[in-house]
Coordinates of C-alpha atoms in Angstrom, one line a residue:
M1 CA 124.7 -0.9 25.0
D2 CA 123.6 -0.9 28.6
S3 CA 124.3 -2.8 31.9
C4 CA 122.7 -6.0 30.5
S5 CA 123.3 -6.1 26.8
L6 CA 126.0 -5.6 24.1
E7 CA 126.2 -5.4 20.4
I8 CA 128.9 -6.7 18.0
A9 CA 129.3 -6.6 14.2
N10 CA 128.2 -9.7 12.3
W11 CA 131.2 -11.1 10.5
R12 CA 128.9 -12.8 7.9
N13 CA 127.0 -9.7 7.0
H14 CA 128.7 -6.4 7.7
Q15 CA 125.4 -4.5 7.4
E16 CA 124.0 -6.4 10.4
T17 CA 124.9 -6.6 14.1
L18 CA 124.6 -9.4 16.7
K19 CA 122.9 -8.5 20.0
Y20 CA 123.3 -10.5 23.2
Q21 CA 121.3 -10.2 26.4
F22 CA 122.9 -11.3 29.8
D23 CA 122.2 -10.8 33.5
A24 CA 125.0 -8.2 33.7
F25 CA 127.6 -6.7 31.4
Y26 CA 130.7 -5.0 32.7
G27 CA 132.7 -2.7 30.3
E28 CA 136.2 -1.5 30.3
R29 CA 135.7 1.0 33.1
S30 CA 134.2 -1.6 35.5
T31 CA 136.3 -2.5 38.6
Q32 CA 136.8 -5.7 40.4
Q33 CA 134.5 -4.5 43.2
D34 CA 131.7 -3.9 40.6
I35 CA 131.9 -7.5 39.3
Y36 CA 132.1 -9.1 42.7
A37 CA 129.3 -7.0 44.4
G38 CA 127.0 -7.2 41.4
S39 CA 127.2 -10.9 40.6
V40 CA 129.2 -13.0 43.1
Q41 CA 128.4 -11.7 46.5
P42 CA 124.6 -12.4 46.4
I43 CA 125.2 -16.2 46.1
L44 CA 127.3 -16.6 49.3
R45 CA 124.3 -16.5 51.5
H46 CA 123.1 -19.8 50.0
L47 CA 126.1 -21.6 51.5
L48 CA 124.8 -21.0 55.0
E49 CA 121.5 -22.7 53.9
G50 CA 123.3 -25.9 53.0
Q51 CA 123.3 -25.3 49.2
N52 CA 126.1 -25.3 46.6
A53 CA 127.4 -22.4 44.5
S54 CA 130.0 -22.1 41.8
V55 CA 131.7 -19.3 39.9
L56 CA 133.4 -20.0 36.5
A57 CA 135.6 -17.7 34.5
Y58 CA 135.5 -18.6 30.7
G59 CA 137.1 -17.0 27.7
P60 CA 139.9 -17.1 25.2
T61 CA 143.5 -17.1 26.2
G62 CA 144.8 -13.7 27.4
A63 CA 141.3 -12.3 28.0
G64 CA 141.8 -11.8 31.7
K65 CA 140.2 -14.8 33.4
T66 CA 142.9 -15.2 36.0
H67 CA 142.9 -11.5 36.7
T68 CA 139.2 -11.7 37.3
M69 CA 139.5 -14.6 39.7
L70 CA 142.7 -13.7 41.6
G71 CA 143.3 -10.0 40.8
S72 CA 146.3 -8.1 42.3
P73 CA 147.2 -6.8 45.7
E74 CA 145.8 -3.4 44.6
Q75 CA 142.6 -4.9 43.0
P76 CA 141.8 -8.2 44.6
G77 CA 139.7 -10.6 42.5
V78 CA 136.7 -12.8 43.1
I79 CA 138.5 -15.5 45.1
P80 CA 140.0 -13.3 47.9
R81 CA 136.9 -11.1 48.2
A82 CA 134.6 -14.2 48.4
L83 CA 136.7 -15.9 51.1
M84 CA 136.9 -12.7 53.1
D85 CA 133.1 -12.2 53.1
L86 CA 132.4 -15.9 53.6
L87 CA 134.7 -16.2 56.7
Q88 CA 133.0 -13.1 58.1
L89 CA 129.6 -14.7 57.6
T90 CA 130.6 -17.9 59.3
R91 CA 132.0 -16.1 62.3
E92 CA 128.8 -14.2 62.8
E93 CA 126.5 -17.2 62.3
G94 CA 128.6 -19.5 64.4
A95 CA 129.1 -17.3 67.4
E96 CA 128.3 -18.4 70.9
G97 CA 124.6 -18.5 71.5
R98 CA 123.7 -19.1 67.9
P99 CA 121.9 -22.4 67.1
W100 CA 124.6 -23.5 64.6
A101 CA 128.3 -24.2 64.9
L102 CA 130.1 -23.6 61.6
S103 CA 133.5 -24.7 60.2
V104 CA 135.2 -23.9 56.9
T105 CA 137.7 -26.1 55.0
M106 CA 139.5 -25.4 51.6
S107 CA 140.9 -27.6 48.9
Y108 CA 142.8 -26.5 45.8
L109 CA 143.4 -28.6 42.7
E110 CA 144.2 -28.3 39.0
I111 CA 143.2 -30.4 36.0
Y112 CA 146.3 -30.7 33.9
Q113 CA 146.2 -32.9 30.7
E114 CA 143.2 -34.8 32.1
K115 CA 145.0 -35.4 35.4
V116 CA 143.6 -34.2 38.8
L117 CA 146.5 -32.9 40.8
D118 CA 146.3 -31.6 44.4
L119 CA 148.0 -28.2 44.6
L120 CA 148.1 -28.2 48.4
D121 CA 150.1 -31.5 48.3
A122 CA 152.5 -31.5 45.3
T123 CA 153.7 -35.0 46.1
S124 CA 150.3 -36.6 45.5
G125 CA 149.6 -38.2 42.1
D126 CA 146.6 -38.3 39.8
L127 CA 143.4 -38.4 41.9
V128 CA 140.2 -40.0 40.9
I129 CA 136.7 -38.5 40.9
R130 CA 133.9 -40.4 42.6
E131 CA 130.2 -40.1 43.2
D132 CA 128.6 -41.2 46.4
C133 CA 125.2 -42.8 46.9
R134 CA 123.4 -39.4 47.1
G135 CA 124.9 -38.2 43.8
N136 CA 127.5 -35.8 45.3
I137 CA 130.8 -35.5 43.5
L138 CA 133.9 -36.1 45.7
I139 CA 137.6 -36.7 45.3
P140 CA 139.1 -39.3 47.8
G141 CA 142.6 -38.3 49.0
L142 CA 142.2 -34.6 48.3
T143 CA 143.8 -32.4 51.0
Q144 CA 141.4 -30.3 53.1
K145 CA 142.8 -27.5 55.2
P146 CA 140.6 -25.9 58.0
I147 CA 140.6 -22.1 57.9
T148 CA 139.2 -19.7 60.4
S149 CA 140.5 -16.4 59.2
F150 CA 141.7 -14.8 55.9
A151 CA 145.3 -15.1 57.2
D152 CA 144.9 -18.9 57.3
F153 CA 143.6 -18.9 53.8
E154 CA 146.5 -16.9 52.5
R155 CA 149.0 -19.2 54.3
H156 CA 147.7 -22.2 52.4
F157 CA 146.6 -20.6 49.1
L158 CA 149.6 -18.5 48.1
P159 CA 152.1 -21.4 48.1
A160 CA 149.6 -23.7 46.4
S161 CA 149.1 -21.1 43.6
R162 CA 152.8 -21.3 42.8
N163 CA 152.4 -25.0 42.1
R164 CA 149.9 -24.3 39.3
T165 CA 151.2 -25.0 35.8
V166 CA 151.8 -21.9 33.7
G167 CA 153.7 -21.3 30.5
A168 CA 154.7 -18.6 28.1
T169 CA 153.1 -18.2 24.6
R170 CA 153.1 -15.5 22.0
L171 CA 149.9 -14.1 23.4
N172 CA 150.6 -14.4 27.2
Q173 CA 153.8 -14.6 29.2
R174 CA 152.0 -16.4 32.1
S175 CA 149.4 -18.5 30.3
S176 CA 147.4 -20.9 32.5
R177 CA 148.1 -24.5 31.2
S178 CA 145.5 -26.1 33.4
H179 CA 142.0 -25.6 34.9
A180 CA 142.3 -24.5 38.6
V181 CA 139.4 -25.3 41.0
L182 CA 139.3 -23.9 44.6
L183 CA 136.8 -25.8 46.7
V184 CA 135.5 -24.2 49.9
K185 CA 133.3 -26.4 52.1
V186 CA 131.1 -25.0 54.9
D187 CA 129.9 -27.5 57.5
Q188 CA 127.2 -26.6 59.9
R189 CA 126.1 -28.6 63.0
E190 CA 123.1 -27.8 65.1
R191 CA 123.9 -27.4 68.8
L192 CA 120.5 -28.5 70.0
A193 CA 118.1 -31.3 69.1
P194 CA 117.4 -32.7 66.6
F195 CA 121.2 -32.0 65.9
R196 CA 120.9 -31.5 62.1
Q197 CA 123.9 -31.2 59.9
R198 CA 124.3 -29.1 56.7
E199 CA 127.0 -28.9 54.1
G200 CA 127.5 -26.2 51.4
K201 CA 130.2 -26.2 48.8
L202 CA 131.6 -23.2 46.9
Y203 CA 133.5 -23.9 43.6
L204 CA 135.7 -21.0 42.3
I205 CA 137.0 -22.1 38.9
D206 CA 139.6 -20.5 36.7
L207 CA 139.3 -22.2 33.3
A208 CA 142.2 -22.3 30.9
G209 CA 141.5 -20.4 27.7
S210 CA 140.8 -21.9 24.4
E211 CA 143.8 -21.4 22.1
D212 CA 144.5 -21.1 18.3
N213 CA 147.9 -22.7 17.9
R214 CA 148.5 -20.7 14.7
R215 CA 148.5 -17.5 16.8
T216 CA 150.1 -18.8 20.0
G217 CA 152.9 -20.7 18.2
N218 CA 152.6 -23.7 20.4
K219 CA 155.0 -26.6 19.8
G220 CA 156.0 -29.8 21.6
L221 CA 154.7 -29.8 25.2
R222 CA 152.8 -26.5 24.8
L223 CA 150.9 -28.0 21.8
K224 CA 150.0 -31.1 23.8
E225 CA 148.7 -28.9 26.7
S226 CA 146.7 -26.8 24.2
G227 CA 145.1 -30.0 22.8
A228 CA 144.0 -31.2 26.2
I229 CA 142.6 -27.7 27.1
N230 CA 140.6 -27.4 23.8
A231 CA 139.3 -31.0 24.2
S232 CA 138.0 -30.4 27.7
L233 CA 136.4 -27.1 26.6
F234 CA 134.8 -28.9 23.6
V235 CA 133.2 -31.5 26.0
L236 CA 132.0 -28.6 28.2
G237 CA 130.2 -27.2 25.1
K238 CA 128.7 -30.6 24.4
V239 CA 127.4 -30.9 28.0
V240 CA 125.7 -27.5 27.7
D241 CA 124.1 -28.4 24.4
A242 CA 122.9 -31.7 25.7
L243 CA 121.3 -30.0 28.7
N244 CA 119.6 -27.4 26.5
Q245 CA 118.2 -30.0 24.1
G246 CA 117.0 -32.3 27.0
L247 CA 119.0 -35.3 25.7
P248 CA 118.7 -38.5 27.8
R249 CA 122.5 -38.8 28.2
V250 CA 124.7 -35.8 29.2
P251 CA 128.4 -36.6 28.5
Y252 CA 129.7 -35.5 31.9
R253 CA 132.1 -38.5 32.0
D254 CA 133.8 -37.6 28.7
S255 CA 136.2 -35.2 30.6
K256 CA 137.5 -34.7 34.1
L257 CA 136.5 -31.1 34.0
T258 CA 132.8 -31.7 33.2
R259 CA 132.8 -34.6 35.7
L260 CA 133.9 -32.3 38.4
L261 CA 131.5 -29.6 37.3
Q262 CA 128.5 -31.9 37.3
D263 CA 126.9 -30.0 40.2
S264 CA 127.5 -26.7 38.6
L265 CA 126.0 -27.5 35.2
G266 CA 122.5 -28.8 35.4
G267 CA 123.0 -29.9 38.9
S268 CA 122.2 -28.6 42.4
A269 CA 124.4 -25.4 42.5
H270 CA 123.8 -21.7 42.1
S271 CA 126.1 -21.1 39.1
I272 CA 127.6 -18.0 37.7
L273 CA 129.6 -17.9 34.4
I274 CA 131.8 -14.9 33.9
A275 CA 132.7 -14.7 30.2
N276 CA 135.8 -12.7 29.6
I277 CA 136.1 -11.2 26.1
A278 CA 138.8 -9.1 24.3
P279 CA 137.7 -6.1 22.2
E280 CA 140.7 -6.3 19.8
R281 CA 139.9 -7.0 16.1
H282 CA 142.2 -10.0 15.9
F283 CA 140.3 -11.6 18.8
Y284 CA 137.0 -11.2 17.0
L285 CA 136.2 -14.9 16.3
D286 CA 137.2 -15.8 19.9
T287 CA 134.9 -13.1 21.2
V288 CA 131.9 -14.4 19.1
S289 CA 132.6 -17.9 20.2
A290 CA 132.7 -17.0 23.9
L291 CA 129.5 -14.9 23.6
N292 CA 127.7 -17.8 21.9
F293 CA 128.8 -20.2 24.6
A294 CA 127.7 -17.8 27.3
A295 CA 124.3 -17.4 25.6
R296 CA 123.8 -21.2 25.5
T297 CA 124.9 -21.7 29.1
K298 CA 122.3 -19.2 30.2
E299 CA 119.6 -21.6 29.1
V300 CA 120.8 -24.4 31.4
I301 CA 118.5 -24.9 34.4
N302 CA 120.0 -25.9 37.8
R303 CA 117.9 -27.1 40.7
P304 CA 119.5 -26.2 44.0
F305 CA 118.5 -28.0 47.2
T306 CA 119.6 -28.1 50.8
N307 CA 122.1 -30.8 51.8
E308 CA 120.8 -31.6 55.3
S309 CA 121.0 -34.7 57.4
L310 CA 120.3 -35.8 61.0
Q311 CA 123.2 -36.9 63.1
P312 CA 122.9 -38.6 66.5
H313 CA 124.2 -36.4 69.3
V314 CA 126.8 -38.2 71.5
L315 CA 125.8 -38.1 75.1
G316 CA 127.5 -39.5 78.2
P317 CA 126.1 -42.6 80.0
V318 CA 123.4 -42.0 82.6
K319 CA 122.1 -44.2 85.4
L320 CA 118.7 -45.7 85.0
S321 CA 116.1 -45.8 87.8
Q322 CA 114.1 -48.9 88.7
K323 CA 110.9 -47.5 87.0
E324 CA 112.8 -46.9 83.7
L325 CA 114.1 -50.4 83.6
L326 CA 110.7 -52.0 84.2
G327 CA 108.2 -52.9 81.5
P328 CA 104.7 -51.4 81.2
P329 CA 103.0 -53.8 83.7
E330 CA 105.7 -53.4 86.3
A331 CA 105.9 -49.6 85.7
K332 CA 102.2 -49.3 86.4
K333 CA 102.6 -51.1 89.7
A334 CA 105.5 -48.9 90.7
R335 CA 103.5 -45.7 90.0
G336 CA 102.6 -43.4 92.9
P337 CA 99.1 -42.5 93.9
E338 CA 99.2 -39.2 91.9
E339 CA 100.3 -40.9 88.7
E340 CA 97.6 -43.5 89.3
E341 CA 94.9 -40.8 89.4
I342 CA 96.1 -39.2 86.2
G343 CA 96.2 -42.6 84.5
S344 CA 92.7 -43.6 85.6
A345 CA 91.2 -40.6 83.7
E346 CA 91.9 -42.3 80.4
P347 CA 89.7 -45.1 79.0
M348 CA 91.0 -48.4 80.2
A349 CA 90.4 -50.4 76.9
A350 CA 91.9 -47.7 74.7
S351 CA 94.8 -47.4 77.0
A352 CA 95.6 -51.1 77.0
S353 CA 95.4 -51.4 73.2
A354 CA 97.4 -48.2 72.4
S355 CA 100.1 -48.8 75.0
Q356 CA 100.5 -52.2 73.5
K357 CA 101.1 -50.7 70.0
L358 CA 102.8 -47.4 70.6
S359 CA 104.4 -47.2 74.0
P360 CA 108.2 -47.1 73.5
L361 CA 108.7 -48.1 77.2
Q362 CA 107.8 -51.7 76.4
K363 CA 110.5 -54.2 77.1
L364 CA 113.2 -51.6 77.7
S365 CA 115.3 -54.2 79.5
S366 CA 115.7 -56.1 76.2
M367 CA 117.1 -53.1 74.3
D368 CA 120.7 -52.2 73.7
P369 CA 121.9 -50.4 76.8
A370 CA 123.8 -47.8 74.8
M371 CA 120.7 -47.0 72.7
L372 CA 118.5 -47.0 75.8
E373 CA 120.8 -44.4 77.5
R374 CA 120.6 -42.1 74.5
L375 CA 116.9 -42.3 74.3
L376 CA 116.3 -41.6 78.0
S377 CA 118.8 -38.8 78.0
L378 CA 117.1 -37.2 75.0
D379 CA 113.8 -37.5 76.8
R380 CA 115.1 -35.7 79.9
L381 CA 116.7 -33.0 77.8
L382 CA 113.5 -32.2 76.0
A383 CA 111.5 -32.3 79.2
S384 CA 113.9 -29.9 80.9
Q385 CA 113.6 -27.4 77.9
G386 CA 109.9 -27.2 78.4
S387 CA 108.8 -28.9 75.2
Q388 CA 105.1 -29.0 74.6
G389 CA 103.2 -32.2 75.2
A390 CA 104.4 -35.4 76.9
P391 CA 108.0 -36.6 76.8
L392 CA 109.0 -38.8 74.0
L393 CA 109.1 -42.0 76.0
S394 CA 106.0 -41.5 78.2
T395 CA 102.6 -43.2 77.7
P396 CA 100.5 -41.7 74.9
K397 CA 98.0 -39.3 76.0
R398 CA 94.3 -38.8 75.0
E399 CA 95.2 -37.2 71.6
R400 CA 97.2 -40.2 70.5
M401 CA 94.5 -42.6 71.8
V402 CA 91.8 -40.7 69.9
L403 CA 94.0 -40.9 66.7
M404 CA 94.5 -44.6 67.1
K405 CA 90.8 -45.2 67.6
T406 CA 90.1 -43.2 64.4
V407 CA 92.6 -45.2 62.5
E408 CA 91.0 -48.5 63.7
E409 CA 87.5 -47.3 62.7
K410 CA 88.8 -46.4 59.3
D411 CA 90.4 -49.9 58.9
L412 CA 87.1 -51.5 59.9
E413 CA 85.2 -49.4 57.4
I414 CA 87.6 -50.3 54.7
E415 CA 87.2 -54.0 55.5
R416 CA 83.4 -53.6 55.5
L417 CA 83.5 -52.0 52.0
K418 CA 85.7 -54.8 50.7
M419 CA 83.2 -57.4 51.9
K420 CA 80.3 -55.5 50.3
Q421 CA 82.2 -55.3 47.0
K422 CA 82.7 -59.0 47.0
E423 CA 79.0 -59.6 47.7
L424 CA 78.0 -57.3 44.8
E425 CA 80.4 -59.1 42.4
A426 CA 79.0 -62.5 43.5
K427 CA 75.4 -61.2 42.8
V428 CA 76.4 -60.0 39.3
L429 CA 77.9 -63.3 38.4
A430 CA 74.9 -65.2 39.6
Q431 CA 72.6 -62.9 37.6
K432 CA 74.6 -63.5 34.5
A433 CA 74.4 -67.3 34.9
E434 CA 70.6 -67.2 35.3
D435 CA 70.2 -65.0 32.2
S436 CA 72.3 -67.4 30.1
K437 CA 70.2 -70.4 31.3
E438 CA 66.9 -68.6 30.4
K439 CA 68.2 -67.8 27.0
E440 CA 69.1 -71.4 26.4
N441 CA 65.6 -72.7 27.5
H442 CA 63.3 -70.1 25.9
C443 CA 65.1 -68.6 22.9
P444 CA 65.2 -70.8 19.7
T445 CA 68.5 -71.3 18.1
I446 CA 68.9 -68.8 15.3
L447 CA 71.1 -69.9 12.5
R448 CA 72.9 -66.9 11.0
P449 CA 73.7 -67.0 7.3
L450 CA 77.2 -67.4 6.4
L451 CA 79.0 -64.3 5.3
H452 CA 79.6 -64.2 1.6
R453 CA 83.1 -63.3 0.8
T454 CA 84.7 -62.6 -2.5
V455 CA 87.0 -65.3 -3.6
T456 CA 89.9 -64.0 -5.6
V457 CA 91.0 -66.5 -8.3
A458 CA 94.6 -66.3 -8.9
K459 CA 95.6 -65.7 -12.5
P460 CA 97.3 -68.8 -14.2
L461 CA 101.0 -68.5 -14.2
K462 CA 102.8 -68.5 -17.5
K463 CA 104.5 -71.9 -18.1
A464 CA 107.4 -72.9 -20.2
V465 CA 106.4 -76.2 -22.0
V466 CA 109.2 -78.5 -23.3
M467 CA 108.0 -80.0 -26.5
P468 CA 109.6 -82.4 -28.9
L469 CA 111.7 -80.8 -31.6
Q470 CA 109.8 -82.3 -34.5
L471 CA 106.4 -81.0 -33.2
I472 CA 107.9 -77.5 -32.9
Q473 CA 109.2 -77.6 -36.5
E474 CA 105.8 -78.8 -37.8
Q475 CA 103.9 -76.0 -36.0
A476 CA 106.4 -73.4 -37.2
A477 CA 105.9 -74.5 -40.8
S478 CA 102.1 -73.9 -40.8
P479 CA 101.2 -70.6 -42.6
N480 CA 98.9 -69.1 -39.9
A481 CA 101.1 -69.9 -36.9
E482 CA 102.0 -67.1 -34.6
I483 CA 104.3 -68.8 -32.2
H484 CA 107.0 -67.1 -30.1
I485 CA 110.1 -69.4 -30.1
L486 CA 112.9 -69.1 -27.5
K487 CA 116.0 -69.8 -29.5
N488 CA 119.3 -70.4 -27.7
K489 CA 122.6 -69.1 -28.8
G490 CA 126.0 -68.7 -27.2
R491 CA 129.3 -70.5 -26.6
K492 CA 129.5 -74.1 -27.6
R493 CA 129.6 -76.9 -25.0
K494 CA 129.0 -80.6 -24.8
V495 CA 125.3 -81.5 -24.7
K496 CA 124.0 -85.0 -24.1
V497 CA 121.1 -86.0 -26.4
A498 CA 118.2 -88.2 -25.2
G499 CA 118.1 -90.6 -28.1
G500 CA 115.2 -92.7 -26.9
L501 CA 112.4 -90.1 -27.1
G502 CA 114.0 -87.6 -29.5
Y503 CA 114.1 -84.8 -26.9
T504 CA 117.1 -82.3 -26.7
W505 CA 118.0 -79.3 -24.6
S506 CA 119.0 -77.3 -27.7
P507 CA 116.6 -76.7 -30.6
E508 CA 119.5 -76.3 -33.0
V509 CA 120.3 -80.1 -32.7
E510 CA 119.9 -81.6 -36.2
S511 CA 120.5 -85.2 -35.4
L512 CA 118.1 -86.3 -32.7
D513 CA 119.4 -89.8 -32.3
A514 CA 123.1 -89.0 -32.1
P515 CA 124.8 -91.7 -29.9
E516 CA 127.6 -89.5 -28.7
P517 CA 127.7 -86.1 -27.0
E518 CA 128.4 -83.2 -29.3
E519 CA 129.6 -79.6 -28.7
K520 CA 126.6 -77.3 -28.8
A521 CA 125.7 -73.8 -27.6
E522 CA 125.2 -73.0 -24.0
D523 CA 121.7 -72.2 -22.7
C524 CA 121.6 -68.5 -23.6
W525 CA 118.0 -67.9 -24.8
E526 CA 116.7 -65.0 -26.8
L527 CA 113.2 -64.0 -27.7
Q528 CA 112.1 -64.2 -31.4
I529 CA 108.8 -62.3 -32.2
S530 CA 106.8 -62.5 -35.4
P531 CA 107.2 -59.4 -37.6
E532 CA 103.5 -58.4 -37.4
L533 CA 103.6 -58.3 -33.6
L534 CA 106.9 -56.4 -33.7
A535 CA 105.5 -53.8 -36.1
H536 CA 102.4 -53.4 -34.0
G537 CA 104.4 -52.9 -30.8
R538 CA 106.7 -50.3 -32.5
Q539 CA 103.7 -48.3 -33.7
K540 CA 102.1 -48.2 -30.3
I541 CA 105.4 -47.0 -28.7
L542 CA 105.8 -44.4 -31.5
D543 CA 102.2 -43.1 -30.8
L544 CA 102.9 -42.9 -27.1
L545 CA 106.2 -41.0 -27.7
N546 CA 104.5 -38.4 -30.0
E547 CA 101.2 -37.9 -28.2
G548 CA 101.7 -39.1 -24.5
S549 CA 102.3 -36.8 -21.6
A550 CA 105.2 -37.2 -19.1
R551 CA 102.9 -39.2 -16.9
D552 CA 102.0 -41.5 -19.8
L553 CA 105.6 -42.0 -20.8
R554 CA 106.5 -43.1 -17.2
S555 CA 104.2 -46.1 -17.8
L556 CA 106.8 -47.5 -20.2
Q557 CA 109.5 -49.8 -18.9
R558 CA 113.0 -48.2 -18.4
I559 CA 111.4 -44.7 -18.5
G560 CA 111.5 -42.8 -15.2
P561 CA 110.5 -39.2 -14.3
K562 CA 113.7 -37.6 -15.5
K563 CA 113.8 -39.4 -18.9
A564 CA 110.1 -38.7 -19.5
Q565 CA 110.8 -34.9 -19.0
L566 CA 113.7 -35.2 -21.5
I567 CA 111.5 -36.9 -24.1
V568 CA 108.8 -34.3 -23.8
G569 CA 111.3 -31.4 -24.0
W570 CA 113.0 -32.9 -27.1
R571 CA 109.5 -33.4 -28.7
E572 CA 108.6 -29.7 -28.1
L573 CA 111.9 -28.5 -29.7
H574 CA 112.3 -30.9 -32.6
G575 CA 108.8 -32.1 -33.4
P576 CA 107.3 -35.6 -33.3
F577 CA 109.5 -38.7 -33.6
S578 CA 109.5 -40.4 -37.1
Q579 CA 110.6 -43.8 -35.7
V580 CA 111.3 -45.4 -32.4
E581 CA 115.1 -45.4 -33.0
D582 CA 115.0 -41.5 -32.9
L583 CA 114.8 -41.9 -29.2
E584 CA 118.6 -42.3 -29.2
R585 CA 118.9 -38.6 -30.2
V586 CA 117.4 -37.6 -26.9
E587 CA 120.3 -36.5 -24.6
G588 CA 120.9 -38.9 -21.7
I589 CA 119.6 -42.1 -23.6
T590 CA 122.4 -44.4 -24.9
G591 CA 122.2 -47.1 -27.5
K592 CA 122.4 -49.9 -24.9
Q593 CA 119.5 -48.3 -23.0
M594 CA 117.6 -48.1 -26.2
E595 CA 118.0 -51.8 -26.9
S596 CA 116.8 -52.8 -23.4
F597 CA 113.9 -50.3 -23.7
L598 CA 112.7 -52.0 -26.9
K599 CA 113.0 -55.5 -25.5
A600 CA 111.1 -54.5 -22.3
N601 CA 108.2 -52.7 -24.0
I602 CA 107.5 -54.0 -27.6
L603 CA 106.1 -57.4 -26.6
G604 CA 103.9 -56.1 -23.8
L605 CA 102.4 -53.2 -25.9
A606 CA 101.9 -55.6 -28.9
A607 CA 99.8 -57.9 -26.8
G608 CA 97.7 -55.0 -25.6
Q609 CA 99.0 -54.9 -22.0
R610 CA 100.0 -51.9 -20.0
C611 CA 103.6 -52.1 -18.8
G612 CA 104.3 -50.5 -15.4
P613 CA 107.2 -48.3 -14.6
S614 CA 110.6 -50.0 -13.9

């Protein structure tokens, strides 16, 4: 659509389109120079500031990633153009008279089937990826070649490029079978004090393309290579998603590629992703996938910083004078009359206390001679360059003395405030003790009434009482008895009868004083209910089925929300139920469910109790 956006048809709905917004979009008429000058060249200046940068080419196989990075002799790609400009920048910044001395080294490697191989040294095996104490990613044993001109770069890079693994597929005669990474390191050393050192890294990465093996026709080794490529790109997508979602763990270590790109993705590098897409119709799904990945990657936030450290400058040994080897008392005696007049202008007490604390000339004779030589040489160097203020190793002047006096006054004030705080705390505690004593002496003891609390009396539990068999038969024979009897039935087994008291475990035992064990039924008990209670319970269930709502029906045992809706719907279609057994005609309620429903509900409703839902 324009230089920053594009539009593509939506494969799920042909009446809609998908729009993507990027930092730059280059169409079919764009040249290699347009891509390099518009997106890559601006980040090279960060290398001279001690920061990292990376350029990644991503896309499906055959979309032109290698052409974008390498190019051709007629149209050079990103890598040769970036190296040419970077070497020109280092020559200008590292010229004589400039404060920094610069050096450039290069390394070239590939990640083939999860193995890190050095392309500058084909005899080396699989290398390991490490992380130092500062979080920088490094590869021990990786070859580094110093380069000072573009001719040096071509002399090392062109033979190494021929070592990269390529293969022929149906879609590409020279398909990249590995991820290639060109690492260019720029080291800077300051020529003058404080002799700082900076290091900037440039990663130029040509990723292998994701492949659909149904179209590429990969078999055997090519199929194994394709699986490794797709797996590493899948982990790359997981890393991007984890960074966008802010997950606590980012799976950098799941792949050698993401481990190496840890600085480029969510790290400390200025990163650029060049997504190569193919406009052909049969590449449509690959194009949509590449665009979605590029859109997600745009949301990743990197935090670049300057990699700078201080390095001690190596100086030659110097001879020390007698004054420099003496301590502060001896040095004062050895001063000349002019130095004595300058020193007498400062307060004597402050001079003694401050020199005892800050003067680095104390006990120089007890220091390491090599360290002493470096310190004194550095002091002379700064003095000869006309640095403002006193030399580093001279006695502190009035400003330092005033500062030390201010610090001492602040310390004394802090101590005074601490003592005052302790006194106030002691007074508060003493006041509290006096108040408590006065209350005990003058205030009568007030008895507060006990708080009344409601005592919940637990309901008596239902008990099963074992009664003699004769007593049960007598009570059952009475005309007004309404007794529920648990009667056992089941398979026969041998039961011992307690002949002395006339008790038995089975109510069906006829002879209570049988001397020998007999075969009787197992303890399978069933509930027998009087006919009046049974009829009363059935009538209550029938009234509830005909008049109750779905919510009322759910109060019955074995009736849930779904069955309650089915009962109400059947009642609206066919009218009221004539008997409880008509419940079997409702769809979804079987005969076995009907039997368990009656057993669970009749006794509770007959006794006037509300049965809760199952």
